[in-house]
Structure formats: structure tokens, C-alpha cells
JSON list of C-alpha atoms in Angstrom, two decimals:
[
{"chain": "N", "resi": 3, "resn": "MET", "atom": "CA", "xyz": [69.24, 125.88, 211.99]},
{"chain": "N", "resi": 4, "resn": "THR", "atom": "CA", "xyz": [67.19, 122.68, 212.04]},
{"chain": "N", "resi": 5, "resn": "THR", "atom": "CA", "xyz": [65.14, 121.73, 209.04]},
{"chain": "N", "resi": 6, "resn": "ASP", "atom": "CA", "xyz": [62.58, 118.98, 209.20]},
{"chain": "N", "resi": 7, "resn": "ALA", "atom": "CA", "xyz": [61.89, 116.78, 206.25]},
{"chain": "N", "resi": 8, "resn": "GLY", "atom": "CA", "xyz": [59.62, 118.59, 203.84]},
{"chain": "N", "resi": 9, "resn": "ASP", "atom": "CA", "xyz": [60.48, 122.04, 205.21]},
{"chain": "N", "resi": 10, "resn": "ALA", "atom": "CA", "xyz": [62.25, 123.84, 202.38]},
{"chain": "N", "resi": 11, "resn": "PRO", "atom": "CA", "xyz": [64.55, 126.71, 203.36]},
{"chain": "N", "resi": 12, "resn": "LEU", "atom": "CA", "xyz": [62.91, 130.13, 203.18]},
{"chain": "N", "resi": 13, "resn": "THR", "atom": "CA", "xyz": [64.25, 133.39, 201.82]},
{"chain": "N", "resi": 14, "resn": "VAL", "atom": "CA", "xyz": [63.80, 136.47, 203.96]},
{"chain": "N", "resi": 15, "resn": "ASP", "atom": "CA", "xyz": [60.82, 137.48, 201.81]},
{"chain": "N", "resi": 16, "resn": "GLU", "atom": "CA", "xyz": [59.21, 134.07, 202.27]},
{"chain": "N", "resi": 17, "resn": "LEU", "atom": "CA", "xyz": [59.87, 134.13, 206.02]},
{"chain": "N", "resi": 18, "resn": "ALA", "atom": "CA", "xyz": [58.28, 137.58, 206.33]},
{"chain": "N", "resi": 19, "resn": "ALA", "atom": "CA", "xyz": [55.25, 136.45, 204.33]},
{"chain": "N", "resi": 20, "resn": "ARG", "atom": "CA", "xyz": [54.89, 133.29, 206.43]},
{"chain": "N", "resi": 21, "resn": "ALA", "atom": "CA", "xyz": [55.00, 135.30, 209.67]},
{"chain": "N", "resi": 22, "resn": "GLY", "atom": "CA", "xyz": [52.84, 138.15, 208.40]},
{"chain": "N", "resi": 23, "resn": "VAL", "atom": "CA", "xyz": [55.47, 140.84, 209.03]},
{"chain": "N", "resi": 24, "resn": "SER", "atom": "CA", "xyz": [57.63, 143.02, 206.82]},
{"chain": "N", "resi": 25, "resn": "VAL", "atom": "CA", "xyz": [61.11, 142.12, 205.62]},
{"chain": "N", "resi": 26, "resn": "ARG", "atom": "CA", "xyz": [62.30, 145.22, 207.44]},
{"chain": "N", "resi": 27, "resn": "THR", "atom": "CA", "xyz": [60.93, 143.80, 210.71]},
{"chain": "N", "resi": 28, "resn": "VAL", "atom": "CA", "xyz": [62.71, 140.49, 210.17]},
{"chain": "N", "resi": 29, "resn": "ARG", "atom": "CA", "xyz": [66.01, 142.27, 209.50]},
{"chain": "N", "resi": 30, "resn": "PHE", "atom": "CA", "xyz": [65.49, 144.53, 212.51]},
{"chain": "N", "resi": 31, "resn": "TYR", "atom": "CA", "xyz": [64.92, 141.57, 214.84]},
{"chain": "N", "resi": 32, "resn": "GLY", "atom": "CA", "xyz": [68.01, 139.95, 213.40]},
{"chain": "N", "resi": 33, "resn": "SER", "atom": "CA", "xyz": [70.11, 143.06, 214.00]},
{"chain": "N", "resi": 34, "resn": "LYS", "atom": "CA", "xyz": [68.98, 143.06, 217.64]},
{"chain": "N", "resi": 35, "resn": "GLY", "atom": "CA", "xyz": [69.94, 139.42, 218.09]},
{"chain": "N", "resi": 36, "resn": "LEU", "atom": "CA", "xyz": [66.34, 138.33, 218.60]},
{"chain": "N", "resi": 37, "resn": "LEU", "atom": "CA", "xyz": [66.57, 136.01, 215.59]},
{"chain": "N", "resi": 38, "resn": "PRO", "atom": "CA", "xyz": [69.53, 133.74, 214.87]},
{"chain": "N", "resi": 39, "resn": "PRO", "atom": "CA", "xyz": [71.39, 134.54, 211.64]},
{"chain": "N", "resi": 40, "resn": "PRO", "atom": "CA", "xyz": [70.33, 132.71, 208.49]},
{"chain": "N", "resi": 41, "resn": "VAL", "atom": "CA", "xyz": [72.37, 130.04, 206.78]},
{"chain": "N", "resi": 42, "resn": "ILE", "atom": "CA", "xyz": [74.15, 131.64, 203.83]},
{"chain": "N", "resi": 43, "resn": "GLY", "atom": "CA", "xyz": [73.62, 129.60, 200.66]},
{"chain": "N", "resi": 44, "resn": "PRO", "atom": "CA", "xyz": [74.64, 129.99, 197.04]},
{"chain": "N", "resi": 45, "resn": "ARG", "atom": "CA", "xyz": [74.84, 133.55, 195.71]},
{"chain": "N", "resi": 46, "resn": "ARG", "atom": "CA", "xyz": [75.05, 134.78, 199.33]},
{"chain": "N", "resi": 47, "resn": "VAL", "atom": "CA", "xyz": [71.31, 134.29, 199.82]},
{"chain": "N", "resi": 48, "resn": "GLY", "atom": "CA", "xyz": [70.23, 133.82, 203.43]},
{"chain": "N", "resi": 49, "resn": "HIS", "atom": "CA", "xyz": [68.10, 130.76, 204.14]},
{"chain": "N", "resi": 50, "resn": "TYR", "atom": "CA", "xyz": [65.71, 130.50, 207.10]},
{"chain": "N", "resi": 51, "resn": "GLY", "atom": "CA", "xyz": [64.08, 127.43, 208.61]},
{"chain": "N", "resi": 52, "resn": "PRO", "atom": "CA", "xyz": [61.41, 126.28, 211.09]},
{"chain": "N", "resi": 53, "resn": "ASP", "atom": "CA", "xyz": [63.46, 127.64, 214.03]},
{"chain": "N", "resi": 54, "resn": "HIS", "atom": "CA", "xyz": [63.20, 131.14, 212.61]},
{"chain": "N", "resi": 55, "resn": "VAL", "atom": "CA", "xyz": [59.47, 130.81, 211.89]},
{"chain": "N", "resi": 56, "resn": "ALA", "atom": "CA", "xyz": [58.73, 129.61, 215.44]},
{"chain": "N", "resi": 57, "resn": "ARG", "atom": "CA", "xyz": [60.98, 132.19, 217.10]},
{"chain": "N", "resi": 58, "resn": "LEU", "atom": "CA", "xyz": [59.50, 135.01, 215.04]},
{"chain": "N", "resi": 59, "resn": "ALA", "atom": "CA", "xyz": [55.99, 133.91, 216.02]},
{"chain": "N", "resi": 60, "resn": "LEU", "atom": "CA", "xyz": [57.06, 133.92, 219.69]},
{"chain": "N", "resi": 61, "resn": "ILE", "atom": "CA", "xyz": [58.54, 137.43, 219.37]},
{"chain": "N", "resi": 62, "resn": "GLU", "atom": "CA", "xyz": [55.35, 138.72, 217.77]},
{"chain": "N", "resi": 63, "resn": "GLU", "atom": "CA", "xyz": [53.26, 137.17, 220.57]},
{"chain": "N", "resi": 64, "resn": "LEU", "atom": "CA", "xyz": [55.49, 138.76, 223.22]},
{"chain": "N", "resi": 65, "resn": "GLN", "atom": "CA", "xyz": [55.05, 142.13, 221.52]},
{"chain": "N", "resi": 66, "resn": "HIS", "atom": "CA", "xyz": [51.31, 141.55, 221.35]},
{"chain": "N", "resi": 67, "resn": "GLN", "atom": "CA", "xyz": [51.34, 141.11, 225.13]},
{"chain": "N", "resi": 68, "resn": "GLY", "atom": "CA", "xyz": [52.92, 144.56, 225.47]},
{"chain": "N", "resi": 69, "resn": "MET", "atom": "CA", "xyz": [56.54, 143.61, 226.19]},
{"chain": "N", "resi": 70, "resn": "THR", "atom": "CA", "xyz": [59.26, 146.03, 225.13]},
{"chain": "N", "resi": 71, "resn": "LEU", "atom": "CA", "xyz": [62.13, 144.93, 222.89]},
{"chain": "N", "resi": 72, "resn": "ALA", "atom": "CA", "xyz": [64.46, 145.01, 225.90]},
{"chain": "N", "resi": 73, "resn": "ALA", "atom": "CA", "xyz": [62.09, 142.77, 227.86]},
{"chain": "N", "resi": 74, "resn": "ILE", "atom": "CA", "xyz": [61.74, 140.42, 224.89]},
{"chain": "N", "resi": 75, "resn": "GLU", "atom": "CA", "xyz": [65.51, 140.22, 224.59]},
{"chain": "N", "resi": 76, "resn": "ARG", "atom": "CA", "xyz": [65.78, 139.28, 228.29]},
{"chain": "N", "resi": 77, "resn": "TYR", "atom": "CA", "xyz": [63.02, 136.69, 227.91]},
{"chain": "N", "resi": 78, "resn": "LEU", "atom": "CA", "xyz": [64.68, 135.03, 224.91]},
{"chain": "N", "resi": 79, "resn": "ARG", "atom": "CA", "xyz": [68.06, 135.06, 226.64]},
{"chain": "N", "resi": 80, "resn": "GLN", "atom": "CA", "xyz": [66.59, 133.06, 229.54]},
{"chain": "N", "resi": 81, "resn": "LEU", "atom": "CA", "xyz": [65.24, 130.30, 227.29]},
{"chain": "N", "resi": 82, "resn": "PRO", "atom": "CA", "xyz": [67.08, 126.96, 227.54]},
{"chain": "N", "resi": 83, "resn": "PRO", "atom": "CA", "xyz": [69.50, 126.35, 224.65]},
{"chain": "N", "resi": 84, "resn": "GLY", "atom": "CA", "xyz": [68.66, 123.92, 221.88]},
{"chain": "N", "resi": 85, "resn": "LEU", "atom": "CA", "xyz": [64.90, 124.47, 221.84]},
{"chain": "N", "resi": 86, "resn": "THR", "atom": "CA", "xyz": [63.12, 122.91, 218.87]},
{"chain": "N", "resi": 87, "resn": "PRO", "atom": "CA", "xyz": [60.43, 124.71, 216.85]},
{"chain": "N", "resi": 88, "resn": "HIS", "atom": "CA", "xyz": [57.90, 122.60, 218.77]},
{"chain": "N", "resi": 89, "resn": "ASP", "atom": "CA", "xyz": [59.35, 123.80, 222.10]},
{"chain": "N", "resi": 90, "resn": "LEU", "atom": "CA", "xyz": [59.14, 127.40, 220.91]},
{"chain": "N", "resi": 91, "resn": "ALA", "atom": "CA", "xyz": [55.52, 126.86, 219.87]},
{"chain": "N", "resi": 92, "resn": "ILE", "atom": "CA", "xyz": [54.77, 125.66, 223.41]},
{"chain": "N", "resi": 93, "resn": "HIS", "atom": "CA", "xyz": [56.36, 128.80, 224.83]},
{"chain": "N", "resi": 94, "resn": "ARG", "atom": "CA", "xyz": [54.27, 130.89, 222.47]},
{"chain": "N", "resi": 95, "resn": "ALA", "atom": "CA", "xyz": [51.12, 129.12, 223.66]},
{"chain": "N", "resi": 96, "resn": "VAL", "atom": "CA", "xyz": [52.09, 129.85, 227.27]},
{"chain": "N", "resi": 97, "resn": "VAL", "atom": "CA", "xyz": [52.73, 133.52, 226.45]},
{"chain": "N", "resi": 98, "resn": "ALA", "atom": "CA", "xyz": [49.32, 133.72, 224.80]},
{"chain": "N", "resi": 99, "resn": "SER", "atom": "CA", "xyz": [47.81, 132.44, 228.05]},
{"chain": "N", "resi": 100, "resn": "TRP", "atom": "CA", "xyz": [48.94, 135.63, 229.81]},
{"chain": "N", "resi": 101, "resn": "ALA", "atom": "CA", "xyz": [46.16, 137.48, 228.04]},
{"chain": "N", "resi": 102, "resn": "PRO", "atom": "CA", "xyz": [42.71, 137.64, 229.65]},
{"chain": "N", "resi": 103, "resn": "ASP", "atom": "CA", "xyz": [40.46, 134.69, 228.87]},
{"chain": "N", "resi": 104, "resn": "ALA", "atom": "CA", "xyz": [38.90, 135.14, 225.44]},
{"chain": "N", "resi": 105, "resn": "VAL", "atom": "CA", "xyz": [35.75, 133.15, 224.72]},
{"chain": "N", "resi": 106, "resn": "ASP", "atom": "CA", "xyz": [33.99, 133.91, 221.45]},
{"chain": "N", "resi": 107, "resn": "THR", "atom": "CA", "xyz": [30.77, 132.57, 219.98]},
{"chain": "N", "resi": 108, "resn": "VAL", "atom": "CA", "xyz": [31.34, 131.66, 216.34]},
{"chain": "N", "resi": 109, "resn": "PRO", "atom": "CA", "xyz": [29.63, 129.62, 213.60]},
{"chain": "N", "resi": 110, "resn": "ARG", "atom": "CA", "xyz": [31.18, 126.32, 212.60]},
{"chain": "N", "resi": 111, "resn": "ARG", "atom": "CA", "xyz": [32.75, 127.78, 209.45]},
{"chain": "N", "resi": 112, "resn": "GLU", "atom": "CA", "xyz": [34.62, 130.40, 211.50]},
{"chain": "N", "resi": 113, "resn": "LEU", "atom": "CA", "xyz": [35.63, 127.75, 214.05]},
{"chain": "N", "resi": 114, "resn": "GLU", "atom": "CA", "xyz": [37.16, 125.65, 211.26]},
{"chain": "N", "resi": 115, "resn": "ARG", "atom": "CA", "xyz": [38.90, 128.70, 209.85]},
{"chain": "N", "resi": 116, "resn": "ARG", "atom": "CA", "xyz": [40.51, 129.40, 213.22]},
{"chain": "N", "resi": 117, "resn": "ALA", "atom": "CA", "xyz": [41.38, 125.73, 213.63]},
{"chain": "N", "resi": 118, "resn": "GLY", "atom": "CA", "xyz": [43.00, 125.71, 210.19]},
{"chain": "N", "resi": 119, "resn": "ARG", "atom": "CA", "xyz": [41.21, 122.51, 209.20]},
{"chain": "N", "resi": 120, "resn": "SER", "atom": "CA", "xyz": [37.80, 120.95, 208.71]},
{"chain": "N", "resi": 121, "resn": "LEU", "atom": "CA", "xyz": [36.32, 119.39, 211.83]},
{"chain": "N", "resi": 122, "resn": "ALA", "atom": "CA", "xyz": [34.35, 116.16, 211.73]},
{"chain": "N", "resi": 123, "resn": "ALA", "atom": "CA", "xyz": [31.65, 115.33, 214.28]},
{"chain": "N", "resi": 124, "resn": "GLU", "atom": "CA", "xyz": [34.19, 113.23, 216.22]},
{"chain": "N", "resi": 125, "resn": "ASP", "atom": "CA", "xyz": [36.61, 116.17, 216.32]},
{"chain": "N", "resi": 126, "resn": "LEU", "atom": "CA", "xyz": [33.92, 118.46, 217.70]},
{"chain": "N", "resi": 127, "resn": "GLU", "atom": "CA", "xyz": [33.07, 115.85, 220.33]},
{"chain": "N", "resi": 128, "resn": "ARG", "atom": "CA", "xyz": [36.71, 115.61, 221.45]},
{"chain": "N", "resi": 129, "resn": "LEU", "atom": "CA", "xyz": [37.14, 119.40, 221.57]},
{"chain": "N", "resi": 130, "resn": "THR", "atom": "CA", "xyz": [33.96, 119.64, 223.63]},
{"chain": "N", "resi": 131, "resn": "ALA", "atom": "CA", "xyz": [35.19, 116.96, 226.04]},
{"chain": "N", "resi": 132, "resn": "MET", "atom": "CA", "xyz": [38.43, 118.96, 226.51]},
{"chain": "N", "resi": 133, "resn": "ASN", "atom": "CA", "xyz": [36.38, 122.13, 227.25]},
{"chain": "N", "resi": 134, "resn": "VAL", "atom": "CA", "xyz": [37.89, 123.86, 224.24]},
{"chain": "N", "resi": 135, "resn": "ILE", "atom": "CA", "xyz": [34.45, 124.47, 222.76]},
{"chain": "N", "resi": 136, "resn": "THR", "atom": "CA", "xyz": [30.86, 124.24, 223.92]},
{"chain": "N", "resi": 137, "resn": "GLU", "atom": "CA", "xyz": [27.78, 124.11, 221.72]},
{"chain": "N", "resi": 138, "resn": "ALA", "atom": "CA", "xyz": [25.95, 127.42, 221.72]},
{"chain": "N", "resi": 139, "resn": "GLY", "atom": "CA", "xyz": [23.23, 126.67, 219.18]},
{"chain": "N", "resi": 140, "resn": "ALA", "atom": "CA", "xyz": [22.63, 125.20, 215.77]},
{"chain": "N", "resi": 141, "resn": "ASP", "atom": "CA", "xyz": [26.12, 124.85, 214.27]},
{"chain": "N", "resi": 142, "resn": "THR", "atom": "CA", "xyz": [27.39, 127.60, 216.62]},
{"chain": "N", "resi": 143, "resn": "PHE", "atom": "CA", "xyz": [30.04, 127.19, 219.29]},
{"chain": "N", "resi": 144, "resn": "ARG", "atom": "CA", "xyz": [31.63, 129.06, 222.15]},
{"chain": "N", "resi": 145, "resn": "VAL", "atom": "CA", "xyz": [35.39, 128.66, 221.72]},
{"chain": "N", "resi": 146, "resn": "ASP", "atom": "CA", "xyz": [38.19, 129.27, 224.20]},
{"chain": "N", "resi": 147, "resn": "SER", "atom": "CA", "xyz": [40.71, 130.97, 221.91]},
{"chain": "N", "resi": 148, "resn": "GLY", "atom": "CA", "xyz": [43.60, 130.30, 224.29]},
{"chain": "N", "resi": 149, "resn": "LEU", "atom": "CA", "xyz": [43.00, 126.54, 224.18]},
{"chain": "N", "resi": 150, "resn": "LEU", "atom": "CA", "xyz": [41.97, 126.10, 220.55]},
{"chain": "N", "resi": 151, "resn": "ARG", "atom": "CA", "xyz": [45.44, 125.66, 219.08]},
{"chain": "N", "resi": 152, "resn": "LEU", "atom": "CA", "xyz": [46.39, 123.06, 221.69]},
{"chain": "N", "resi": 153, "resn": "GLY", "atom": "CA", "xyz": [43.07, 121.26, 221.35]},
{"chain": "N", "resi": 154, "resn": "VAL", "atom": "CA", "xyz": [43.40, 121.00, 217.58]},
{"chain": "N", "resi": 155, "resn": "GLN", "atom": "CA", "xyz": [46.93, 119.61, 217.93]},
{"chain": "N", "resi": 156, "resn": "LEU", "atom": "CA", "xyz": [45.65, 116.99, 220.37]},
{"chain": "N", "resi": 157, "resn": "LEU", "atom": "CA", "xyz": [43.18, 115.75, 217.76]},
{"chain": "N", "resi": 158, "resn": "ASP", "atom": "CA", "xyz": [46.11, 114.13, 215.93]},
{"chain": "N", "resi": 159, "resn": "VAL", "atom": "CA", "xyz": [47.81, 112.69, 219.02]},
{"chain": "N", "resi": 160, "resn": "PRO", "atom": "CA", "xyz": [47.53, 108.86, 219.05]},
{"chain": "N", "resi": 161, "resn": "LEU", "atom": "CA", "xyz": [46.01, 108.79, 222.53]},
{"chain": "N", "resi": 162, "resn": "SER", "atom": "CA", "xyz": [42.51, 107.81, 223.57]},
{"chain": "N", "resi": 163, "resn": "GLN", "atom": "CA", "xyz": [40.14, 110.52, 224.68]},
{"chain": "N", "resi": 164, "resn": "GLU", "atom": "CA", "xyz": [40.12, 108.93, 228.14]},
{"chain": "N", "resi": 165, "resn": "ALA", "atom": "CA", "xyz": [43.91, 109.27, 228.41]},
{"chain": "N", "resi": 166, "resn": "ILE", "atom": "CA", "xyz": [43.83, 112.92, 227.31]},
{"chain": "N", "resi": 167, "resn": "LEU", "atom": "CA", "xyz": [41.10, 113.75, 229.83]},
{"chain": "N", "resi": 168, "resn": "ALA", "atom": "CA", "xyz": [42.98, 111.91, 232.59]},
{"chain": "N", "resi": 169, "resn": "ALA", "atom": "CA", "xyz": [46.13, 113.89, 231.74]},
{"chain": "N", "resi": 170, "resn": "ARG", "atom": "CA", "xyz": [44.12, 117.11, 231.78]},
{"chain": "N", "resi": 171, "resn": "LYS", "atom": "CA", "xyz": [42.77, 116.27, 235.24]},
{"chain": "N", "resi": 172, "resn": "VAL", "atom": "CA", "xyz": [46.29, 115.61, 236.57]},
{"chain": "N", "resi": 173, "resn": "LEU", "atom": "CA", "xyz": [47.60, 118.88, 235.11]},
{"chain": "N", "resi": 174, "resn": "ILE", "atom": "CA", "xyz": [44.72, 120.94, 236.50]},
{"chain": "N", "resi": 175, "resn": "GLU", "atom": "CA", "xyz": [44.98, 119.44, 239.99]},
{"chain": "N", "resi": 176, "resn": "HIS", "atom": "CA", "xyz": [48.75, 119.90, 240.25]},
{"chain": "N", "resi": 177, "resn": "SER", "atom": "CA", "xyz": [48.80, 123.36, 238.66]},
{"chain": "N", "resi": 178, "resn": "ARG", "atom": "CA", "xyz": [46.13, 124.55, 241.10]},
{"chain": "N", "resi": 179, "resn": "ALA", "atom": "CA", "xyz": [48.12, 123.12, 244.00]},
{"chain": "N", "resi": 180, "resn": "ALA", "atom": "CA", "xyz": [51.28, 124.86, 242.72]},
{"chain": "N", "resi": 181, "resn": "ALA", "atom": "CA", "xyz": [49.41, 128.14, 242.26]},
{"chain": "N", "resi": 182, "resn": "HIS", "atom": "CA", "xyz": [48.04, 127.93, 245.81]},
{"chain": "N", "resi": 183, "resn": "GLU", "atom": "CA", "xyz": [51.45, 127.21, 247.37]},
{"chain": "N", "resi": 184, "resn": "LEU", "atom": "CA", "xyz": [53.15, 129.96, 245.34]},
{"chain": "N", "resi": 185, "resn": "SER", "atom": "CA", "xyz": [50.47, 132.44, 246.38]},
{"chain": "N", "resi": 186, "resn": "GLN", "atom": "CA", "xyz": [51.24, 131.58, 250.02]},
{"chain": "N", "resi": 187, "resn": "VAL", "atom": "CA", "xyz": [54.95, 132.22, 249.40]},
{"chain": "N", "resi": 188, "resn": "PHE", "atom": "CA", "xyz": [54.28, 135.63, 247.86]},
{"chain": "N", "resi": 189, "resn": "ARG", "atom": "CA", "xyz": [51.49, 136.63, 250.26]},
{"chain": "N", "resi": 190, "resn": "GLY", "atom": "CA", "xyz": [53.92, 137.79, 252.92]},
{"chain": "N", "resi": 191, "resn": "GLU", "atom": "CA", "xyz": [55.78, 139.94, 250.38]},
{"chain": "N", "resi": 192, "resn": "VAL", "atom": "CA", "xyz": [52.68, 141.93, 249.42]},
{"chain": "N", "resi": 193, "resn": "ALA", "atom": "CA", "xyz": [50.87, 142.06, 252.76]},
{"chain": "N", "resi": 194, "resn": "GLU", "atom": "CA", "xyz": [52.16, 145.53, 253.60]},
{"chain": "N", "resi": 195, "resn": "ARG", "atom": "CA", "xyz": [51.87, 147.01, 250.11]},
{"chain": "N", "resi": 196, "resn": "ASP", "atom": "CA", "xyz": [49.00, 148.96, 248.60]},
{"chain": "N", "resi": 197, "resn": "ALA", "atom": "CA", "xyz": [46.77, 147.63, 245.85]},
{"chain": "N", "resi": 198, "resn": "ARG", "atom": "CA", "xyz": [48.76, 149.32, 243.05]},
{"chain": "N", "resi": 199, "resn": "ASP", "atom": "CA", "xyz": [52.01, 147.68, 244.15]},
{"chain": "N", "resi": 200, "resn": "VAL", "atom": "CA", "xyz": [50.32, 144.29, 244.44]},
{"chain": "N", "resi": 201, "resn": "LYS", "atom": "CA", "xyz": [48.88, 144.59, 240.91]},
{"chain": "N", "resi": 202, "resn": "SER", "atom": "CA", "xyz": [52.28, 145.62, 239.52]},
{"chain": "N", "resi": 203, "resn": "LEU", "atom": "CA", "xyz": [54.04, 142.73, 241.27]},
{"chain": "N", "resi": 204, "resn": "SER", "atom": "CA", "xyz": [51.44, 140.29, 239.97]},
{"chain": "N", "resi": 205, "resn": "ALA", "atom": "CA", "xyz": [51.88, 141.55, 236.39]},
{"chain": "N", "resi": 206, "resn": "HIS", "atom": "CA", "xyz": [55.64, 141.05, 236.61]},
{"chain": "N", "resi": 207, "resn": "MET", "atom": "CA", "xyz": [55.50, 137.70, 238.41]},
{"chain": "N", "resi": 208, "resn": "HIS", "atom": "CA", "xyz": [52.95, 136.07, 236.11]},
{"chain": "N", "resi": 209, "resn": "PRO", "atom": "CA", "xyz": [55.23, 135.59, 233.07]},
{"chain": "N", "resi": 210, "resn": "LEU", "atom": "CA", "xyz": [58.23, 134.74, 235.26]},
{"chain": "N", "resi": 211, "resn": "VAL", "atom": "CA", "xyz": [56.37, 132.07, 237.22]},
{"chain": "N", "resi": 212, "resn": "VAL", "atom": "CA", "xyz": [54.84, 130.59, 234.06]},
{"chain": "N", "resi": 213, "resn": "GLN", "atom": "CA", "xyz": [58.27, 130.50, 232.43]},
{"chain": "N", "resi": 214, "resn": "ALA", "atom": "CA", "xyz": [59.79, 128.80, 235.49]},
{"chain": "N", "resi": 215, "resn": "LEU", "atom": "CA", "xyz": [56.98, 126.24, 235.70]},
{"chain": "N", "resi": 216, "resn": "LEU", "atom": "CA", "xyz": [57.21, 125.45, 231.99]},
{"chain": "N", "resi": 217, "resn": "THR", "atom": "CA", "xyz": [60.99, 124.99, 232.05]},
{"chain": "N", "resi": 218, "resn": "THR", "atom": "CA", "xyz": [60.87, 122.86, 235.20]},
{"chain": "N", "resi": 219, "resn": "PHE", "atom": "CA", "xyz": [58.05, 120.72, 233.83]},
{"chain": "N", "resi": 220, "resn": "GLN", "atom": "CA", "xyz": [59.79, 120.18, 230.48]},
{"chain": "N", "resi": 221, "resn": "ARG", "atom": "CA", "xyz": [62.97, 119.01, 232.22]},
{"chain": "N", "resi": 222, "resn": "SER", "atom": "CA", "xyz": [61.10, 116.78, 234.65]},
{"chain": "N", "resi": 223, "resn": "LEU", "atom": "CA", "xyz": [59.00, 115.22, 231.89]},
{"chain": "N", "resi": 224, "resn": "ARG", "atom": "CA", "xyz": [62.09, 114.64, 229.73]},
{"chain": "N", "resi": 225, "resn": "GLU", "atom": "CA", "xyz": [63.82, 112.89, 232.65]},
{"chain": "N", "resi": 226, "resn": "GLU", "atom": "CA", "xyz": [60.73, 110.82, 233.46]},
{"chain": "N", "resi": 227, "resn": "LEU", "atom": "CA", "xyz": [60.24, 109.70, 229.86]},
{"chain": "N", "resi": 228, "resn": "SER", "atom": "CA", "xyz": [63.93, 108.89, 229.49]},
{"chain": "N", "resi": 229, "resn": "GLU", "atom": "CA", "xyz": [63.82, 106.75, 232.63]},
{"chain": "N", "resi": 230, "resn": "TRP", "atom": "CA", "xyz": [60.63, 105.07, 231.45]},
{"chain": "N", "resi": 231, "resn": "VAL", "atom": "CA", "xyz": [62.09, 104.22, 228.02]},
{"chain": "N", "resi": 232, "resn": "THR", "atom": "CA", "xyz": [65.36, 102.86, 229.45]},
{"chain": "N", "resi": 233, "resn": "ARG", "atom": "CA", "xyz": [63.79, 101.02, 232.38]},
{"chain": "N", "resi": 234, "resn": "PRO", "atom": "CA", "xyz": [64.02, 97.21, 231.87]},
{"chain": "N", "resi": 235, "resn": "GLU", "atom": "CA", "xyz": [60.76, 95.38, 231.31]},
{"chain": "N", "resi": 236, "resn": "PRO", "atom": "CA", "xyz": [59.50, 93.55, 234.40]},
{"chain": "N", "resi": 237, "resn": "ALA", "atom": "CA", "xyz": [60.00, 89.81, 234.24]},
{"chain": "N", "resi": 238, "resn": "GLY", "atom": "CA", "xyz": [56.82, 87.91, 233.54]},
{"chain": "N", "resi": 239, "resn": "PRO", "atom": "CA", "xyz": [55.63, 84.76, 235.32]},
{"chain": "N", "resi": 240, "resn": "GLY", "atom": "CA", "xyz": [57.94, 81.84, 234.70]},
{"chain": "N", "resi": 241, "resn": "SER", "atom": "CA", "xyz": [60.65, 83.98, 233.10]},
{"chain": "N", "resi": 242, "resn": "GLY", "atom": "CA", "xyz": [63.06, 83.80, 236.03]},
{"chain": "N", "resi": 243, "resn": "THR", "atom": "CA", "xyz": [66.46, 82.24, 235.59]},
{"chain": "N", "resi": 244, "resn": "ASP", "atom": "CA", "xyz": [67.51, 79.07, 237.40]}
]
């Protein structure tokens, strides 16, 4: 169990309260192996950490998407080992994207409640630029619920708005290209099937493809960043050796 600075260990009651589920649910997930066991502290009290909070949130999201416990168990078993709470949060965000697009029109107070923080004019401008929200009227906004959590997290990333938008453009272009090429691969498999079979195959392939893309991208990005960090700085003018 990893514990970040400032994250005090939680009892099972505190974990359940944090996740909005019952203690019985937490214990049930643990008995099924969906949650790792707690660290046993003094007086034989189990202590839980950020890993448990993030994994429990992921399990709840998977259930919300209609997956059975058996399917959830298979999904969790396929996750790479050693995932951090942040990694698990990314997986949860991807799982949430399986749901149909949800765009709501809400007043600013409700938008801030969903964001979990107050939003200054600059924050609203950045969220608008990222297409997370659009102004719908006086202090009213249309919000893409699937993107809101990510957009709010990006508000605190020390990157310029231009860099974030450039990264978004790259991701959209390459994800569309990947989706097109994958659709061509699967097209031959469904050509002779009726509409019901095609819909069923699509429902099963969606989470699997998203999972595969996420895992592949995480590994590729980790390798790219590692190479970038360890790559020697290019020699400047006049810095050559005699």
C-alpha cells in the first residue's frame, strides 16, 4: 500500500465513507480479491490508503457501467502491476468515457460544485478553450461531464494554455487515425453478421480497445519521457572539445 505525504491511513469505516459505499461492500470486494488487503496496524486494525480509495472508485465506476463482478475481476486482473492511485484514476476516467456523451446545462454554482472548487474567470476561459464547457447564458454553462474532471485537473498543470491545446490536437488527430484503422481491421469480421451481432461485438470491443490503447500509450509515453530525461544535452556553439 502506498501512502503519499499527508494521506493518513484510513479505517474501513473511513474508507467506506470516503467512497460513499457501505462497510459491508468494502469487505465484500475484499473477500472477492477486488481490493488488496489492508495493512494490519496496532490492535489488529486494518489500515487503507490512496490505492484502496482509487481502486474502489474504479470498481464502482465499472459497476455503474453495467459490468458484472466476474467481468470486473477479469478487468482488474488485466491491469499492469504497480499502478499508482493516479494511474487508477486515469483508468476510471477512461471507463467513464464508455458511457454516452453527457452534456448538461448548469449554473455557475453547480459547475463549481461538480468541479469541487471555485472557478475564477481565467479558469472558465481555460475550460472553454479545452471544450470542457461552453457559455450558455448569463452565468450558465453547458458542461461535458466526461471531460470535466480532466479539465479541472489540467487547471493546475504548469503548462501554458497553448501547450495544452497543442497536446489536445495531437491526441485527437492520432486517436481518430487509430479508430479509423481499427475499424478497418474489424470491418471484415462483422461484414457477414446481422445488426444485433455487430452491436454486441462493438459493446464488447469498446472497453477492450480502450484498455489496450491506454496501456500501450502509458508504456510508450513512459519510455519517451525516460529517453528524453536521460538524453544528453546538445552541445552549444563553441562548446566542442579540441
